[in-house]
């Protein structure tokens, strides 16, 4: 039948994928859908490769959570997007509250990246090397990395990742960069900054945490992707797509709007050769991050909390099938 990854590949894309997380993997009905490669050809660990899990104290590396999901992908024959190396959030306090000089923090970043990327060498289709380095107004986010190293930390991280796994595609990943605007323009600047420093950057990950009825237009989505390619990356991807209701319960007309919004993003990706795939940030409303972060919001995914397909699933499937 018309399943998402199968259709995406037939349409010339590399994958249609989903994030997942360790706590959900005991849910058999959930896993049965997740591991169906006609539906999902790619998975991303939602948490397990983040710094707080992989290097909770300095020099102590732990891969239990990340490996569980990397192994699942390998067993199922799914691509793995690896997520994420340098991010201000889910960063252990020994990093965020440490007293660093430029030299000592450089060494901390290099050690983290060489160990984590080295551990997963050969297993990651792509790495989100730097995540969410920008504020919504396009200025650099004042995290520990920026505060100590300035904008040089971007290239530093990309160089370390390239050295540890030369075959992995290296991405900058952020939200609210799906359409054109100040933040999108700053992503263009970051691509130049990294390349001018002699480092490799292959892709831009557009997270795609959108709101029903407020998604950028298809032309804005396409212009943003084209701007990244023009700045020198060879690929772009929607890496964490979900389109949430800002108030619940959802109505039939709301679900129809959500379907339209998902169709718009899918059409934009299909229209841009550089857009290699779409990853949804888990596939079911049962396991979405949104209600914990935005109480009262949610229902953002393609399957409802009972693992039934929603109108948005049908819309994505139809758009892919028509390509
Ligand atoms: O593992 C602990 C568990 O031991 C504890 O009992 C429980 C109680 O709070 O918390 C568990 O940790 C939670 C973790 O997810 C694993 O479930 C954290 O509290 C919770 O904050 C964390 O949320 C994650 C969030 O990133 C943190 O910023 C979400 O699952 C994850 O989906 C979300 O993903 C991010 C991307 O990495 C980057 N882009 C935005 C996206 C959505 O926020």
XYZ file of C-alpha atoms and ligand atoms in Angstrom:
366
model
C 0.000 0.000 0.000
C 0.953 3.664 -0.233
C 3.491 3.936 2.537
C 5.568 7.004 3.187
C 9.193 5.930 2.775
C 8.418 3.766 -0.217
C 6.640 6.664 -1.892
C 9.339 9.180 -0.945
C 12.019 6.968 -2.486
C 9.954 6.446 -5.631
C 9.731 10.241 -5.817
C 13.537 10.496 -5.781
C 14.081 11.290 -2.107
C 16.502 9.413 0.124
C 14.077 8.699 2.962
C 10.965 9.503 4.936
C 11.799 9.030 8.594
C 10.834 9.435 12.228
C 12.502 10.267 15.508
C 12.095 7.809 18.335
C 13.186 7.521 21.950
C 14.351 4.825 24.333
C 11.353 4.846 26.648
C 8.951 3.955 23.830
C 10.734 0.905 22.566
C 8.872 -1.452 24.904
C 5.599 -0.507 23.151
C 5.278 -3.359 20.661
C 2.485 -1.870 18.572
C 4.484 1.350 18.310
C 7.720 -0.418 17.346
C 5.974 -2.539 14.715
C 5.079 0.596 12.779
C 8.423 2.312 13.445
C 10.463 -0.571 12.056
C 8.425 -0.959 8.860
C 10.882 0.300 6.263
C 8.149 0.897 3.699
C 6.855 3.519 6.135
C 10.062 4.854 7.738
C 13.441 4.503 6.062
C 15.319 6.585 8.590
C 15.301 7.118 12.340
C 16.744 9.753 14.675
C 17.304 9.307 18.411
C 15.268 12.034 20.106
C 17.548 12.191 23.131
C 20.129 9.440 23.540
C 23.065 10.985 21.674
C 22.888 14.353 23.410
C 25.769 15.556 25.549
C 24.018 14.997 28.897
C 23.724 11.301 28.053
C 26.962 10.734 26.131
C 29.396 12.636 28.404
C 27.543 13.286 31.664
C 30.771 14.048 33.468
C 34.014 15.124 31.889
C 35.731 12.305 30.058
C 33.095 9.712 31.077
C 31.400 8.545 27.902
C 28.211 6.501 27.822
C 26.532 5.195 24.684
C 23.813 2.953 26.108
C 20.827 5.054 25.056
C 22.187 6.107 21.699
C 23.351 2.599 20.849
C 19.908 1.141 21.492
C 18.502 3.287 18.702
C 21.522 3.004 16.407
C 21.275 -0.787 16.730
C 17.548 -0.701 16.002
C 18.195 1.266 12.808
C 20.960 -1.124 11.754
C 18.845 -4.215 12.459
C 15.943 -2.790 10.489
C 18.075 -1.497 7.631
C 17.140 2.128 8.295
C 19.354 5.172 7.849
C 20.361 6.901 11.075
C 20.477 10.659 11.488
C 22.662 11.364 14.489
C 21.614 14.156 16.856
C 23.336 16.256 18.235
C 26.881 17.364 19.185
C 27.040 21.026 20.180
C 23.839 22.384 21.710
C 23.154 24.687 24.634
C 20.326 22.479 25.949
C 20.613 19.062 27.570
C 24.193 20.082 28.199
C 25.582 18.863 31.516
C 26.328 21.623 34.005
C 30.022 20.736 34.024
C 30.051 22.220 30.512
C 27.494 25.000 30.778
C 28.741 26.257 34.157
C 32.420 25.483 33.774
C 35.089 28.161 33.985
C 36.686 28.009 30.569
C 39.317 29.732 28.544
C 39.183 29.539 24.763
C 41.815 26.810 24.869
C 40.176 24.648 27.529
C 36.711 24.856 25.969
C 38.175 24.075 22.545
C 39.714 20.975 24.039
C 36.393 19.997 25.675
C 34.548 20.326 22.349
C 37.223 18.436 20.419
C 37.293 15.625 22.965
C 33.499 15.324 23.028
C 33.160 15.263 19.258
C 36.077 12.949 18.550
C 34.776 10.417 21.077
C 31.069 10.525 20.209
C 31.472 10.765 16.435
C 34.268 8.222 16.625
C 32.020 5.809 18.513
C 29.314 6.078 15.848
C 31.711 6.213 12.911
C 30.205 4.543 9.862
C 26.725 4.373 11.404
C 25.459 7.902 10.887
C 24.157 9.021 7.538
C 24.382 12.544 8.967
C 25.273 14.386 12.158
C 23.583 17.510 13.454
C 26.906 19.087 14.408
C 25.664 22.381 15.809
C 22.055 22.701 16.928
C 20.124 25.930 17.512
C 23.004 28.401 17.514
C 20.748 31.329 16.632
C 18.102 33.424 18.341
C 14.862 34.026 16.465
C 16.021 37.542 15.482
C 19.048 36.039 13.735
C 21.660 37.028 16.315
C 23.939 34.385 17.749
C 22.588 32.598 20.784
C 24.608 33.519 23.864
C 25.427 30.014 25.073
C 28.643 28.900 26.758
C 30.212 28.097 23.390
C 29.523 31.538 21.940
C 30.345 33.354 25.151
C 33.813 31.820 25.320
C 34.716 31.266 21.667
C 32.559 33.678 19.697
C 31.409 32.544 16.271
C 34.566 30.456 15.831
C 32.948 27.520 17.628
C 30.865 26.641 14.572
C 33.849 25.841 12.334
C 35.697 24.225 15.217
C 32.855 21.754 15.723
C 32.507 20.984 12.010
C 36.251 20.372 11.685
C 36.266 17.972 14.637
C 33.256 16.064 13.273
C 34.778 15.753 9.791
C 38.018 14.430 11.277
C 36.192 11.793 13.335
C 33.902 10.491 10.555
C 34.837 11.780 7.102
C 31.870 10.020 5.467
C 29.086 11.475 7.617
C 27.134 14.391 6.180
C 27.560 17.354 8.512
C 24.574 19.588 9.222
C 23.709 22.808 10.965
C 20.211 22.272 12.426
C 17.733 24.852 13.712
C 14.048 25.830 13.955
C 12.224 28.807 12.471
C 14.558 28.692 9.478
C 12.088 26.892 7.200
C 10.914 30.124 5.588
C 12.726 33.320 4.662
C 13.529 35.968 7.270
C 16.237 37.214 9.618
C 17.000 33.797 11.067
C 17.193 32.152 7.634
C 19.572 34.933 6.510
C 21.804 34.159 9.479
C 21.925 30.486 8.548
C 23.268 31.612 5.168
C 25.947 33.546 7.100
C 26.851 30.478 9.173
C 27.371 28.401 6.018
C 29.821 31.033 4.771
C 31.529 31.312 8.140
C 32.157 27.575 8.345
C 33.295 27.268 4.748
C 35.568 30.315 4.968
C 37.277 28.718 7.944
C 38.110 25.746 5.731
C 35.623 23.365 7.327
C 33.114 21.077 5.659
C 29.366 21.637 5.986
C 27.132 19.454 3.830
C 23.627 20.303 4.863
C 21.070 22.432 6.635
C 18.514 20.746 8.849
C 15.279 22.652 9.009
C 13.636 21.281 12.125
C 10.105 22.226 11.110
C 8.335 22.665 14.449
C 5.372 24.445 12.889
C 1.891 25.519 13.997
C -1.330 24.563 12.204
C -2.431 27.429 9.967
C 0.867 29.321 10.385
C 3.293 27.337 8.239
C 5.369 29.399 5.777
C 4.087 29.409 2.201
C 5.482 26.885 -0.244
C 7.370 29.651 -2.056
C 8.937 30.877 1.181
C 9.926 27.311 2.069
C 11.504 26.840 -1.351
C 13.306 30.215 -1.258
C 14.876 29.329 2.084
C 16.127 25.978 0.767
C 17.472 27.646 -2.373
C 19.330 30.223 -0.254
C 21.136 27.459 1.634
C 22.143 25.697 -1.558
C 23.332 28.987 -3.053
C 25.472 29.518 0.071
C 27.233 26.225 -0.544
C 25.531 23.203 1.004
C 24.569 20.321 -1.243
C 21.589 19.095 0.717
C 18.807 20.207 3.025
C 16.255 18.202 4.994
C 13.267 18.630 7.272
C 14.709 17.025 10.374
C 12.093 17.371 13.140
C 8.816 18.091 11.386
C 5.667 18.368 13.481
C 2.747 20.743 13.019
C 0.959 21.370 16.261
C -2.372 22.754 17.354
C -1.916 25.729 19.633
C -5.169 24.820 21.318
C -6.929 21.501 21.778
C -9.079 19.572 21.169
C -8.612 19.681 17.434
C -11.645 19.962 15.169
C -12.325 18.316 11.812
C -11.536 21.571 10.048
C -8.357 21.902 12.101
C -7.243 18.431 11.073
C -7.934 19.378 7.454
C -5.775 22.501 7.836
C -3.031 20.408 9.411
C -3.214 18.056 6.422
C -2.872 21.041 4.081
C 0.151 22.309 6.031
C 1.879 18.923 5.920
C 1.119 18.740 2.191
C 2.709 22.171 1.679
C 5.964 21.128 3.354
C 6.020 17.844 1.434
C 5.436 19.643 -1.884
C 8.229 22.104 -1.108
C 10.668 19.261 -0.439
C 9.608 17.462 -3.608
C 10.112 20.637 -5.640
C 13.709 21.105 -4.459
C 16.219 18.534 -5.636
C 18.527 19.341 -2.701
C 15.823 18.372 -0.197
C 16.787 14.789 0.499
C 14.147 13.784 3.005
C 11.657 14.497 5.734
C 11.878 13.300 9.337
C 8.920 13.729 11.666
C 9.693 14.274 15.353
C 8.240 10.923 16.323
C 5.306 9.667 14.327
C 2.489 9.470 16.875
C 0.812 11.995 19.138
C 1.292 9.402 21.888
C 4.988 10.244 22.176
C 5.290 13.872 21.121
C 7.500 16.273 23.126
C 4.971 19.080 22.710
C 2.518 18.650 25.621
C 5.427 18.655 28.087
C 6.862 21.879 26.695
C 3.659 23.624 25.617
C 0.872 22.460 27.936
C -2.481 22.405 26.151
C -0.911 22.183 22.688
C -0.097 19.206 20.505
C -1.665 16.595 18.212
C 1.163 17.527 15.851
C 1.973 14.234 14.153
C 0.742 11.936 11.379
C -0.645 9.201 13.638
C -2.948 9.859 16.582
C -2.339 8.612 20.121
C -4.061 5.293 19.229
C -1.613 4.794 16.355
C -4.301 5.484 13.744
C -3.445 7.488 10.648
C -4.725 11.063 10.601
C -5.856 13.166 7.625
C -2.319 14.608 7.551
C -0.926 11.124 6.868
C -3.255 10.748 3.901
C -2.242 14.179 2.613
C 1.502 13.444 2.799
C 0.973 10.053 1.210
C -1.114 11.528 -1.639
C 1.401 14.286 -2.369
C 4.262 11.762 -2.452
C 2.255 9.397 -4.647
C 1.498 12.161 -7.129
C 5.169 13.109 -7.532
O 15.206 10.712 31.076
C 14.498 11.486 32.050
C 13.783 10.576 33.007
O 14.718 9.817 33.722
C 12.941 11.439 33.969
O 12.194 10.616 34.825
C 11.983 12.332 33.171
C 11.162 13.257 34.083
O 11.223 14.586 33.659
O 12.757 13.125 32.310
C 13.496 12.367 31.354
O 14.188 13.245 30.538
C 13.422 13.951 29.583
C 13.934 13.615 28.196
O 13.256 14.383 27.213
C 13.732 12.125 27.867
O 12.378 11.788 27.875
C 13.566 15.445 29.846
O 12.961 15.781 31.069
C 12.927 16.227 28.719
O 13.229 17.606 28.885
C 13.469 15.783 27.391
O 12.786 16.500 26.360
C 13.402 16.451 25.093
C 13.734 17.872 24.639
O 14.294 17.818 23.331
C 14.716 18.556 25.564
O 15.074 19.811 25.069
C 12.430 15.836 24.116
O 12.195 14.466 24.471
C 12.998 15.917 22.701
O 12.012 15.480 21.782
C 13.364 17.351 22.392
O 13.920 17.413 21.104
C 14.334 18.706 20.629
C 15.503 18.468 19.695
O 16.517 17.728 20.337
C 16.059 19.790 19.172
N 15.016 20.597 18.591
C 13.825 20.805 19.398
C 13.256 19.463 19.870
C 11.975 19.657 20.649
O 12.213 20.340 21.849
